[in-house]
Amino acid sequence: MKALLQKELRLAMHPAALLFLALSALLIIPNYPYYVTFFYTTLGIFFICLTGRETQDVLYSALLPVAKKDIVTARMLVAVGLQLLQMVIAVPFAVLRQRLIPAGNEVGMDANIALFGISLMMLGVFNWVFFTRYYHNVQKVGMPFNIACAVYFVLLCVAEAAAHIVPFVRDKLDTPDPRYLAEKLVVLAVGAVLYALFTLAACRRAQSLFKKQDL
Amino acid sequence: MQDVLTVQGLCKQYEGFALRDVSFTLRPGAITGLIGRNGAGKSTTLKSLLNLVHPDSGDISFFGQPFLGHEQQAKQQLSFVMGGFSYYPMKKLKTITAATRPFYTGWDEDVYRRCIQRFKLPEQKTPRQLSDGMRVKYALALALSHHAKLLILDEPTSGLDPVSRDELMELFLALVQEEGVTILFSTHITTDLEKCADDILYIKNGELVAQTGMRQFLEEYRMVSFPTPQPPKQAAEKLIGCRPSRTGCEALVHTANLPIDGAEVQKAGLEDIMVHMERV
């Protein structure tokens, strides 16, 4: 697995995927749909898979002395690494946003703990929708990404709308930290669990699909 | 001595094409050419060997062990190259090598360095900056560096100029003699095989129609030509793939069916055999 991860970083990583990590800084914009911030890692993952098709990365990997399921695991570990790294990098910007600009986000959800929890859940859903379609046929990257994006944006719209119209979200979750800390921590924990479950399920399903696929 | 590769009853059904009951073995230290026209099933056969294409049925064994269940051990001892080296066209060779090296338990850095020098491969360049011939050589360098005993190459000479093809054939011969490797390569450029192949596998419409030694295969057939536009009636049923020629007509014939009255007989080349058999 170590060799496969090294190969992912040396040969398959797209520079834009790393560059997008810097977009965690979007959380410092006073008024912005902050859920969009975490969308950029999904775009980075799409670029990695798209470039991988052009460079025949999947075929090269399949010819190496490794199990086919490990090829999937390595790619998904890279995706998880990027997603979690973006979260970690975003934390200081969320703190800065709250310290420097006390006013809430006019557009939607504040840059707070609950935002991270709900974003994790959304990324988990993205992983399920994208990877289970991508590994059905690795030659088709665009359609799985389009479908996964569409689902992500529906969730994003619902989450942003909820910050305006659902009383619990509007009054408790869409507030500066540390107000309603317990509720927000529960949302973060639930988001993290859902992210792990969706991603793990996606990985198992993708491994099974990739194993059966003719390259 | 143990066969390097044994294939038994390989079948794969596609819509409009089927690989039917392909069986063959590879002798250690031999160069085997897999020939057939485009779409005959050469690439499907080769891909099926490594489960890149999943056969519907059939048994494949490398070095005496079934491939399924021993996939990783088998891949440690072989190398599969499709075309030239068409992977990661924008990455430097040294980066690709650095990423590939950790996968092989038997990686030998000294051998790799020697190959780089022998093939004059510039490690700072990318595959995109290399000629087609150099890309194949890079793939061979990687294969030799992990002491691959079997090289499987799908159309390695396709797109190469005659000089580069000749160089590559010479290299194949040297690898067999010096390193003792076994080579299986598919091609539709039959002249390449005449220079170096020991054995021939001929695949036609998804079926293996010949599996034999190169010399024996060439001895089995002769070319016959007639000065008339049509061959004599009594000879017609002995002829294979009769076609008009500049001076009359010509066809392939089994050596056992000779002599034929009024026919001028010549030795048949691999291309003659393939061209006439494909007309049937």
Coordinates of C-alpha atoms in Angstrom, one line a residue:
Chain A
M1 CA 0.0 0.0 0.0
K2 CA 2.9 2.3 0.8
A3 CA 4.3 1.8 -2.7
L4 CA 0.9 2.5 -4.3
L5 CA 0.4 5.7 -2.2
Q6 CA 3.9 6.9 -3.3
K7 CA 2.9 6.1 -6.9
E8 CA -0.3 8.1 -6.5
L9 CA 1.6 11.1 -5.2
R10 CA 4.5 10.9 -7.7
L11 CA 2.6 9.9 -10.9
A12 CA -1.1 10.4 -10.5
M13 CA -1.4 13.6 -8.3
H14 CA -2.7 16.6 -10.3
P15 CA -1.1 19.9 -9.2
A16 CA -4.5 21.6 -9.2
A17 CA -5.7 19.2 -6.5
L18 CA -3.0 20.6 -4.2
L19 CA -3.6 24.1 -5.3
F20 CA -7.3 23.8 -4.4
L21 CA -6.3 23.2 -0.8
A22 CA -5.4 26.9 -0.6
L23 CA -9.0 27.7 -1.3
S24 CA -9.8 26.8 2.3
A25 CA -9.0 30.5 2.7
L26 CA -12.4 31.3 1.1
L27 CA -13.8 30.9 4.6
I28 CA -12.4 34.3 5.4
I29 CA -14.6 36.1 2.9
P30 CA -17.2 38.0 5.0
N31 CA -20.3 36.8 3.0
Y32 CA -20.0 33.6 0.9
P33 CA -21.7 30.2 0.6
Y34 CA -19.0 28.5 2.7
Y35 CA -20.2 25.0 1.7
V36 CA -18.7 25.7 -1.8
T37 CA -15.2 25.9 -0.2
F38 CA -15.1 22.1 0.3
F39 CA -16.4 21.5 -3.2
Y40 CA -13.0 22.3 -4.6
T41 CA -11.4 19.1 -3.3
T42 CA -14.0 17.1 -5.3
L43 CA -12.9 19.0 -8.4
G44 CA -9.3 18.1 -7.6
I45 CA -10.2 14.4 -7.3
F46 CA -12.0 14.7 -10.7
F47 CA -8.8 16.1 -12.2
I48 CA -6.7 13.3 -10.8
C49 CA -9.1 10.7 -12.3
L50 CA -9.4 12.5 -15.6
T51 CA -5.6 12.9 -16.0
G52 CA -5.2 9.3 -14.9
R53 CA -7.3 8.2 -17.9
E54 CA -5.2 10.2 -20.3
T55 CA -1.9 8.9 -18.8
Q56 CA -3.2 5.3 -18.6
D57 CA -2.6 5.4 -14.9
V58 CA -5.2 2.7 -14.2
L59 CA -3.7 0.3 -16.7
Y60 CA -0.1 0.9 -15.5
S61 CA -1.3 0.2 -11.9
A62 CA -3.1 -2.9 -12.9
L63 CA 0.1 -4.3 -14.4
L64 CA 2.0 -3.8 -11.2
P65 CA 2.3 -6.7 -8.8
V66 CA -0.5 -5.5 -6.5
A67 CA -4.1 -6.6 -5.8
K68 CA -6.7 -4.7 -7.9
K69 CA -8.6 -3.8 -4.8
D70 CA -5.5 -2.0 -3.4
I71 CA -5.4 0.2 -6.5
V72 CA -8.9 1.5 -5.5
T73 CA -8.0 1.8 -1.8
A74 CA -4.9 3.9 -2.7
R75 CA -6.9 6.3 -4.9
M76 CA -9.6 6.7 -2.3
L77 CA -7.0 7.2 0.5
V78 CA -5.6 10.1 -1.6
A79 CA -9.1 11.5 -2.0
V80 CA -9.8 11.2 1.8
G81 CA -6.4 12.7 2.5
L82 CA -7.2 15.7 0.3
Q83 CA -10.6 16.2 1.8
L84 CA -9.5 16.0 5.4
L85 CA -6.4 18.2 4.6
Q86 CA -8.8 20.8 3.2
M87 CA -10.8 20.6 6.4
V88 CA -7.8 21.0 8.6
I89 CA -6.4 23.9 6.6
A90 CA -9.8 25.6 6.7
V91 CA -10.0 25.5 10.5
P92 CA -7.7 28.6 11.2
F93 CA -9.6 30.5 8.5
A94 CA -12.9 29.7 10.1
V95 CA -11.5 30.9 13.5
L96 CA -10.1 34.1 11.9
R97 CA -13.4 34.8 10.2
Q98 CA -15.2 34.6 13.5
R99 CA -12.6 36.7 15.3
L100 CA -12.1 39.4 12.7
I101 CA -15.7 39.8 11.6
P102 CA -18.2 39.3 14.4
A103 CA -21.2 39.7 12.1
G104 CA -22.7 36.5 10.7
N105 CA -22.6 35.3 7.1
E106 CA -25.4 37.0 5.2
V107 CA -25.4 34.4 2.4
G108 CA -25.9 31.3 4.5
M109 CA -24.2 29.1 7.1
D110 CA -21.6 30.7 9.3
A111 CA -18.0 29.4 9.3
N112 CA -18.4 27.3 12.4
I113 CA -18.2 23.8 13.8
A114 CA -21.5 22.7 12.3
L115 CA -20.4 23.8 8.8
F116 CA -17.6 21.3 9.0
G117 CA -19.9 18.5 10.2
I118 CA -22.4 19.1 7.5
S119 CA -19.7 19.5 4.9
L120 CA -18.2 16.1 5.9
M121 CA -21.5 14.5 5.4
M122 CA -21.8 16.1 1.9
L123 CA -18.3 14.9 1.0
G124 CA -19.2 11.4 2.1
V125 CA -22.2 11.4 -0.2
F126 CA -20.0 12.7 -3.0
N127 CA -17.5 9.9 -2.5
W128 CA -20.3 7.3 -2.6
V129 CA -21.9 8.8 -5.8
F130 CA -18.7 9.5 -7.6
F131 CA -16.5 6.5 -6.9
T132 CA -19.2 3.8 -7.3
R133 CA -19.9 5.2 -10.8
Y134 CA -16.2 6.0 -11.7
Y135 CA -15.1 2.4 -10.9
H136 CA -17.9 1.0 -12.9
N137 CA -16.0 2.2 -16.0
V138 CA -12.8 4.1 -15.4
Q139 CA -12.8 5.3 -19.0
K140 CA -15.8 7.5 -18.2
V141 CA -14.9 10.2 -15.6
G142 CA -17.1 13.1 -16.7
M143 CA -20.6 11.6 -16.2
P144 CA -19.9 10.2 -12.7
F145 CA -18.5 13.6 -11.7
N146 CA -21.5 15.5 -13.2
I147 CA -23.9 13.3 -11.3
A148 CA -21.9 13.5 -8.0
C149 CA -21.7 17.3 -8.5
A150 CA -25.4 17.6 -9.0
V151 CA -26.1 15.6 -5.8
Y152 CA -23.5 17.7 -4.0
F153 CA -25.2 21.0 -5.1
V154 CA -28.6 19.8 -4.2
L155 CA -27.4 19.0 -0.7
L156 CA -25.5 22.4 -0.6
C157 CA -28.7 24.3 -1.6
V158 CA -30.7 22.4 1.0
A159 CA -28.1 23.1 3.7
E160 CA -27.9 26.8 2.8
A161 CA -31.6 27.2 2.6
A162 CA -32.0 25.4 6.0
A163 CA -29.7 28.1 7.5
H164 CA -32.4 30.6 6.6
I165 CA -35.7 28.7 7.1
V166 CA -35.3 25.8 9.5
P167 CA -35.5 27.1 13.0
F168 CA -33.1 24.7 14.6
V169 CA -30.4 25.3 12.0
R170 CA -31.1 29.1 11.8
D171 CA -31.2 29.7 15.5
K172 CA -28.7 27.2 16.9
L173 CA -26.3 25.9 14.2
D174 CA -26.0 29.1 12.2
T175 CA -24.4 31.0 15.1
P176 CA -20.9 32.0 16.0
D177 CA -18.9 29.5 18.1
P178 CA -18.9 28.6 20.9
R179 CA -22.7 29.3 21.2
Y180 CA -24.7 26.0 21.2
L181 CA -21.4 24.2 21.2
A182 CA -22.9 20.9 22.3
E183 CA -25.4 20.8 19.4
K184 CA -22.6 21.8 16.9
L185 CA -20.3 19.1 18.2
V186 CA -23.0 16.5 17.8
V187 CA -23.5 17.7 14.2
L188 CA -19.7 17.4 13.7
A189 CA -19.6 13.9 15.1
V190 CA -22.6 12.8 13.1
G191 CA -21.1 14.3 10.0
A192 CA -17.8 12.6 10.6
V193 CA -19.5 9.2 11.2
L194 CA -21.6 9.6 8.0
Y195 CA -18.5 10.6 6.1
A196 CA -16.6 7.5 7.2
L197 CA -19.6 5.2 6.5
F198 CA -20.3 6.6 3.0
T199 CA -16.6 6.5 2.1
L200 CA -16.0 3.0 3.4
A201 CA -19.1 1.7 1.6
A202 CA -18.0 3.5 -1.6
C203 CA -14.5 1.9 -1.3
R204 CA -16.0 -1.6 -0.9
R205 CA -18.4 -1.2 -3.7
A206 CA -15.7 0.4 -6.0
Q207 CA -13.3 -2.4 -5.2
S208 CA -15.9 -5.0 -6.3
L209 CA -16.8 -3.1 -9.5
F210 CA -13.2 -2.5 -10.4
K211 CA -12.3 -6.2 -9.9
K212 CA -14.9 -7.2 -12.5
Q213 CA -14.0 -4.6 -15.0
D214 CA -12.2 -5.3 -18.3
L215 CA -9.5 -2.8 -18.9
Chain B
M1 CA 12.1 -27.8 -18.3
Q2 CA 8.9 -26.1 -17.0
D3 CA 6.8 -24.2 -19.5
V4 CA 6.8 -20.4 -18.8
L5 CA 3.2 -20.0 -19.7
T6 CA 0.4 -22.5 -20.3
V7 CA -3.0 -21.4 -21.6
Q8 CA -5.8 -23.9 -21.8
G9 CA -9.2 -23.4 -23.4
L10 CA -9.3 -19.6 -23.2
C11 CA -12.7 -18.2 -24.2
K12 CA -14.1 -14.7 -24.2
Q13 CA -17.4 -13.7 -25.8
Y14 CA -18.0 -10.1 -27.0
E15 CA -20.8 -8.8 -29.1
G16 CA -19.7 -9.5 -32.6
F17 CA -16.4 -11.2 -31.6
A18 CA -15.4 -14.3 -29.7
L19 CA -12.1 -15.7 -28.6
R20 CA -12.6 -19.5 -28.9
D21 CA -10.8 -22.2 -27.1
V22 CA -7.3 -20.7 -27.3
S23 CA -4.6 -23.0 -25.9
F24 CA -0.9 -22.8 -26.2
T25 CA 2.4 -23.0 -24.2
L26 CA 5.5 -21.0 -24.2
R27 CA 8.9 -22.7 -24.1
P28 CA 11.5 -21.1 -21.8
G29 CA 14.1 -19.0 -23.7
A30 CA 12.0 -18.9 -26.9
I31 CA 10.7 -15.9 -28.8
T32 CA 7.1 -16.5 -29.8
G33 CA 5.3 -14.3 -32.3
L34 CA 1.6 -14.0 -32.0
I35 CA 0.3 -13.0 -35.5
G36 CA -3.1 -12.2 -36.9
R37 CA -4.8 -9.4 -38.7
N38 CA -6.2 -6.4 -36.9
G39 CA -9.2 -7.5 -34.8
A40 CA -8.2 -11.2 -34.9
G41 CA -8.0 -11.3 -31.1
K42 CA -4.3 -10.8 -30.4
S43 CA -4.7 -8.0 -27.8
T44 CA -7.7 -9.7 -26.2
T45 CA -5.6 -12.9 -25.8
L46 CA -2.7 -11.1 -24.3
K47 CA -4.9 -9.0 -22.0
S48 CA -6.7 -12.1 -20.9
L49 CA -3.4 -13.7 -19.7
L50 CA -3.1 -11.1 -17.0
N51 CA -6.8 -10.9 -16.3
L52 CA -7.0 -7.3 -17.6
V53 CA -9.8 -8.8 -19.7
H54 CA -11.7 -11.4 -17.8
P55 CA -12.0 -14.6 -19.8
D56 CA -15.3 -16.5 -19.7
S57 CA -13.4 -19.7 -19.2
G58 CA -9.9 -21.1 -19.5
D59 CA -6.9 -21.9 -17.3
I60 CA -3.7 -19.8 -17.3
S61 CA -0.6 -20.8 -15.6
F62 CA 2.7 -18.8 -15.3
F63 CA 5.8 -20.7 -14.3
G64 CA 3.7 -23.7 -13.3
Q65 CA 1.4 -21.9 -11.0
P66 CA -2.2 -20.9 -11.9
F67 CA -2.4 -17.1 -12.4
L68 CA -5.6 -16.8 -10.3
G69 CA -4.5 -16.9 -6.7
H70 CA -0.8 -16.2 -7.6
E71 CA -1.3 -13.0 -9.5
Q72 CA 1.2 -11.0 -7.6
Q73 CA 3.9 -13.6 -7.7
A74 CA 3.5 -14.0 -11.4
K75 CA 3.6 -10.3 -12.0
Q76 CA 6.9 -10.1 -10.1
Q77 CA 8.4 -12.3 -12.7
L78 CA 7.0 -10.9 -15.9
S79 CA 6.5 -7.7 -17.7
F80 CA 3.6 -6.7 -20.0
V81 CA 4.1 -3.8 -22.4
M82 CA 1.3 -2.5 -24.6
G83 CA 2.6 -0.7 -27.6
G84 CA 5.5 1.3 -26.5
F85 CA 5.6 2.9 -23.1
S86 CA 2.5 5.1 -23.3
Y87 CA 2.1 5.8 -19.7
Y88 CA 2.6 9.2 -17.9
P89 CA 3.8 11.0 -21.0
M90 CA 4.6 14.2 -19.1
K91 CA 6.6 12.6 -16.2
K92 CA 10.3 12.3 -16.3
L93 CA 11.7 8.8 -16.7
K94 CA 13.5 9.0 -13.3
T95 CA 10.2 9.9 -11.6
I96 CA 8.4 6.9 -13.2
T97 CA 11.3 4.6 -12.2
A98 CA 11.3 5.9 -8.7
A99 CA 7.6 5.2 -8.4
T100 CA 7.9 1.8 -10.0
R101 CA 11.0 0.5 -8.2
P102 CA 9.3 -0.1 -4.7
F103 CA 6.8 -2.6 -6.2
Y104 CA 9.4 -5.2 -7.2
T105 CA 11.1 -7.3 -4.5
G106 CA 13.8 -8.3 -7.0
W107 CA 14.6 -4.8 -8.3
D108 CA 18.2 -4.6 -9.3
E109 CA 19.5 -1.0 -9.4
D110 CA 22.8 -2.0 -11.1
V111 CA 20.9 -3.7 -13.9
Y112 CA 18.7 -0.7 -14.3
R113 CA 21.7 1.6 -14.5
R114 CA 23.3 -0.7 -17.1
C115 CA 20.1 -0.7 -19.2
I116 CA 19.9 3.1 -19.0
Q117 CA 23.5 3.3 -20.4
R118 CA 23.1 0.5 -22.9
F119 CA 19.9 1.9 -24.4
K120 CA 21.1 5.5 -24.0
L121 CA 18.0 6.5 -22.2
P122 CA 17.9 10.2 -20.9
E123 CA 16.3 10.0 -17.5
Q124 CA 15.6 13.7 -17.4
K125 CA 13.3 13.3 -20.4
T126 CA 9.7 12.4 -20.5
P127 CA 8.1 9.5 -22.5
R128 CA 6.6 12.1 -24.7
Q129 CA 10.0 13.4 -25.7
L130 CA 11.3 9.9 -26.6
S131 CA 11.0 8.2 -30.0
D132 CA 8.7 5.2 -30.2
G133 CA 11.7 2.9 -30.2
M134 CA 13.2 4.5 -27.1
R135 CA 9.9 4.2 -25.3
V136 CA 9.9 0.4 -25.9
K137 CA 13.5 0.3 -24.7
Y138 CA 12.5 2.1 -21.5
A139 CA 9.8 -0.5 -20.9
L140 CA 12.4 -3.2 -21.4
A141 CA 14.8 -1.5 -19.0
L142 CA 12.1 -1.5 -16.3
A143 CA 11.3 -5.2 -17.1
L144 CA 14.9 -6.3 -17.0
S145 CA 15.6 -4.4 -13.8
H146 CA 13.2 -6.6 -11.8
H147 CA 14.6 -9.7 -13.6
A148 CA 11.4 -10.4 -15.5
K149 CA 11.7 -13.9 -16.9
L150 CA 8.8 -13.4 -19.4
L151 CA 8.2 -10.3 -21.5
I152 CA 4.8 -10.0 -23.1
L153 CA 4.6 -7.2 -25.7
D154 CA 1.6 -6.2 -27.6
E155 CA 2.5 -4.7 -30.9
P156 CA 5.9 -3.3 -29.8
T157 CA 7.1 -2.5 -33.3
S158 CA 3.9 -0.9 -34.5
G159 CA 4.7 2.6 -35.7
L160 CA 8.5 2.1 -35.7
D161 CA 10.6 2.7 -38.8
P162 CA 12.4 -0.3 -40.4
V163 CA 15.8 0.6 -38.8
S164 CA 14.3 0.9 -35.3
R165 CA 12.3 -2.3 -35.8
D166 CA 15.5 -4.1 -36.8
E167 CA 17.3 -2.7 -33.7
L168 CA 14.5 -4.0 -31.5
M169 CA 14.6 -7.5 -33.0
E170 CA 18.3 -7.6 -32.5
L171 CA 17.7 -6.5 -28.9
F172 CA 15.1 -9.3 -28.4
L173 CA 17.6 -11.9 -29.7
A174 CA 20.3 -10.5 -27.4
L175 CA 17.9 -10.6 -24.3
V176 CA 17.1 -14.2 -25.0
Q177 CA 20.7 -15.2 -25.4
E178 CA 22.2 -13.0 -22.6
E179 CA 19.4 -12.9 -20.0
G180 CA 17.6 -16.1 -20.8
V181 CA 14.2 -14.3 -21.0
T182 CA 11.2 -15.7 -22.8
I183 CA 9.4 -13.3 -25.1
L184 CA 5.9 -13.4 -26.5
F185 CA 5.0 -10.5 -28.8
S186 CA 2.1 -9.8 -31.0
T187 CA 2.5 -8.1 -34.3
H188 CA 1.1 -8.0 -37.8
I189 CA 4.5 -7.0 -39.2
T190 CA 5.5 -10.5 -40.2
T191 CA 9.0 -9.6 -41.4
D192 CA 9.9 -8.8 -37.8
L193 CA 9.1 -12.3 -36.8
E194 CA 11.1 -13.9 -39.6
K195 CA 14.2 -12.2 -38.1
C196 CA 13.9 -13.5 -34.6
A197 CA 10.9 -15.7 -33.7
D198 CA 11.4 -19.4 -32.8
D199 CA 7.7 -20.2 -32.5
I200 CA 4.5 -18.9 -34.1
L201 CA 1.0 -18.5 -32.8
Y202 CA -1.4 -17.6 -35.6
I203 CA -4.8 -16.4 -34.5
K204 CA -7.6 -15.9 -37.0
N205 CA -11.2 -14.7 -36.1
G206 CA -10.5 -15.5 -32.4
E207 CA -9.3 -19.0 -33.0
L208 CA -5.7 -20.2 -32.9
V209 CA -5.1 -21.8 -36.3
A210 CA -1.4 -22.6 -35.9
Q211 CA 0.9 -23.2 -33.0
T212 CA 4.2 -24.4 -34.2
G213 CA 7.9 -23.7 -34.7
M214 CA 8.7 -20.9 -37.1
R215 CA 10.8 -23.1 -39.6
Q216 CA 8.3 -25.9 -39.5
F217 CA 5.5 -23.4 -40.2
L218 CA 7.3 -22.0 -43.2
E219 CA 8.1 -25.5 -44.5
E220 CA 4.4 -26.5 -44.3
Y221 CA 3.5 -24.2 -47.2
R222 CA 4.6 -23.1 -50.6
M223 CA 3.5 -20.4 -53.0
V224 CA 2.4 -21.5 -56.4
S225 CA 1.8 -19.3 -59.4
F226 CA 0.1 -20.0 -62.7
P227 CA 0.5 -18.1 -66.0
T228 CA -3.3 -18.1 -66.5
P229 CA -5.9 -15.8 -64.8
Q230 CA -7.6 -18.9 -63.3
P231 CA -5.7 -22.0 -61.9
P232 CA -6.2 -25.3 -63.6
K233 CA -9.5 -27.0 -62.4
Q234 CA -7.7 -30.1 -61.0
A235 CA -5.5 -27.9 -58.8
A236 CA -8.2 -25.5 -57.5
E237 CA -9.2 -27.5 -54.5
K238 CA -5.6 -27.8 -53.3
L239 CA -5.1 -24.1 -53.4
I240 CA -5.5 -21.7 -50.4
G241 CA -6.6 -18.1 -51.1
C242 CA -6.0 -17.9 -54.8
R243 CA -5.7 -14.3 -56.1
P244 CA -4.8 -12.6 -59.4
S245 CA -1.2 -11.7 -59.9
R246 CA 0.6 -9.5 -62.4
T247 CA 1.4 -12.6 -64.6
G248 CA -1.6 -14.7 -63.9
C249 CA -2.7 -16.0 -60.5
E250 CA -1.0 -17.2 -57.4
A251 CA -2.0 -19.2 -54.3
L252 CA -0.7 -20.9 -51.2
V253 CA -0.5 -24.6 -51.0
H254 CA 0.3 -27.2 -48.4
T255 CA 3.7 -28.8 -49.2
A256 CA 2.0 -32.2 -48.9
N257 CA -0.2 -31.3 -51.9
L258 CA 2.8 -30.7 -54.2
P259 CA 3.6 -31.2 -57.0
I260 CA 0.9 -29.5 -59.0
D261 CA 1.1 -29.6 -62.8
G262 CA 1.9 -26.3 -64.5
A263 CA 2.6 -24.5 -61.3
E264 CA 5.7 -22.5 -60.5
V265 CA 6.6 -23.3 -56.9
Q266 CA 8.4 -20.9 -54.5
K267 CA 9.1 -20.7 -50.8
A268 CA 6.4 -19.0 -48.8
G269 CA 7.1 -16.2 -46.4
L270 CA 5.1 -15.6 -43.3
E271 CA 3.3 -12.7 -45.0
D272 CA 2.4 -14.9 -47.9
I273 CA 1.0 -17.5 -45.6
M274 CA -1.0 -15.0 -43.6
V275 CA -2.3 -13.1 -46.6
H276 CA -3.5 -16.2 -48.4
M277 CA -5.0 -17.9 -45.3
E278 CA -6.9 -14.7 -44.5
R279 CA -8.6 -14.9 -47.9
V280 CA -10.2 -18.2 -47.1

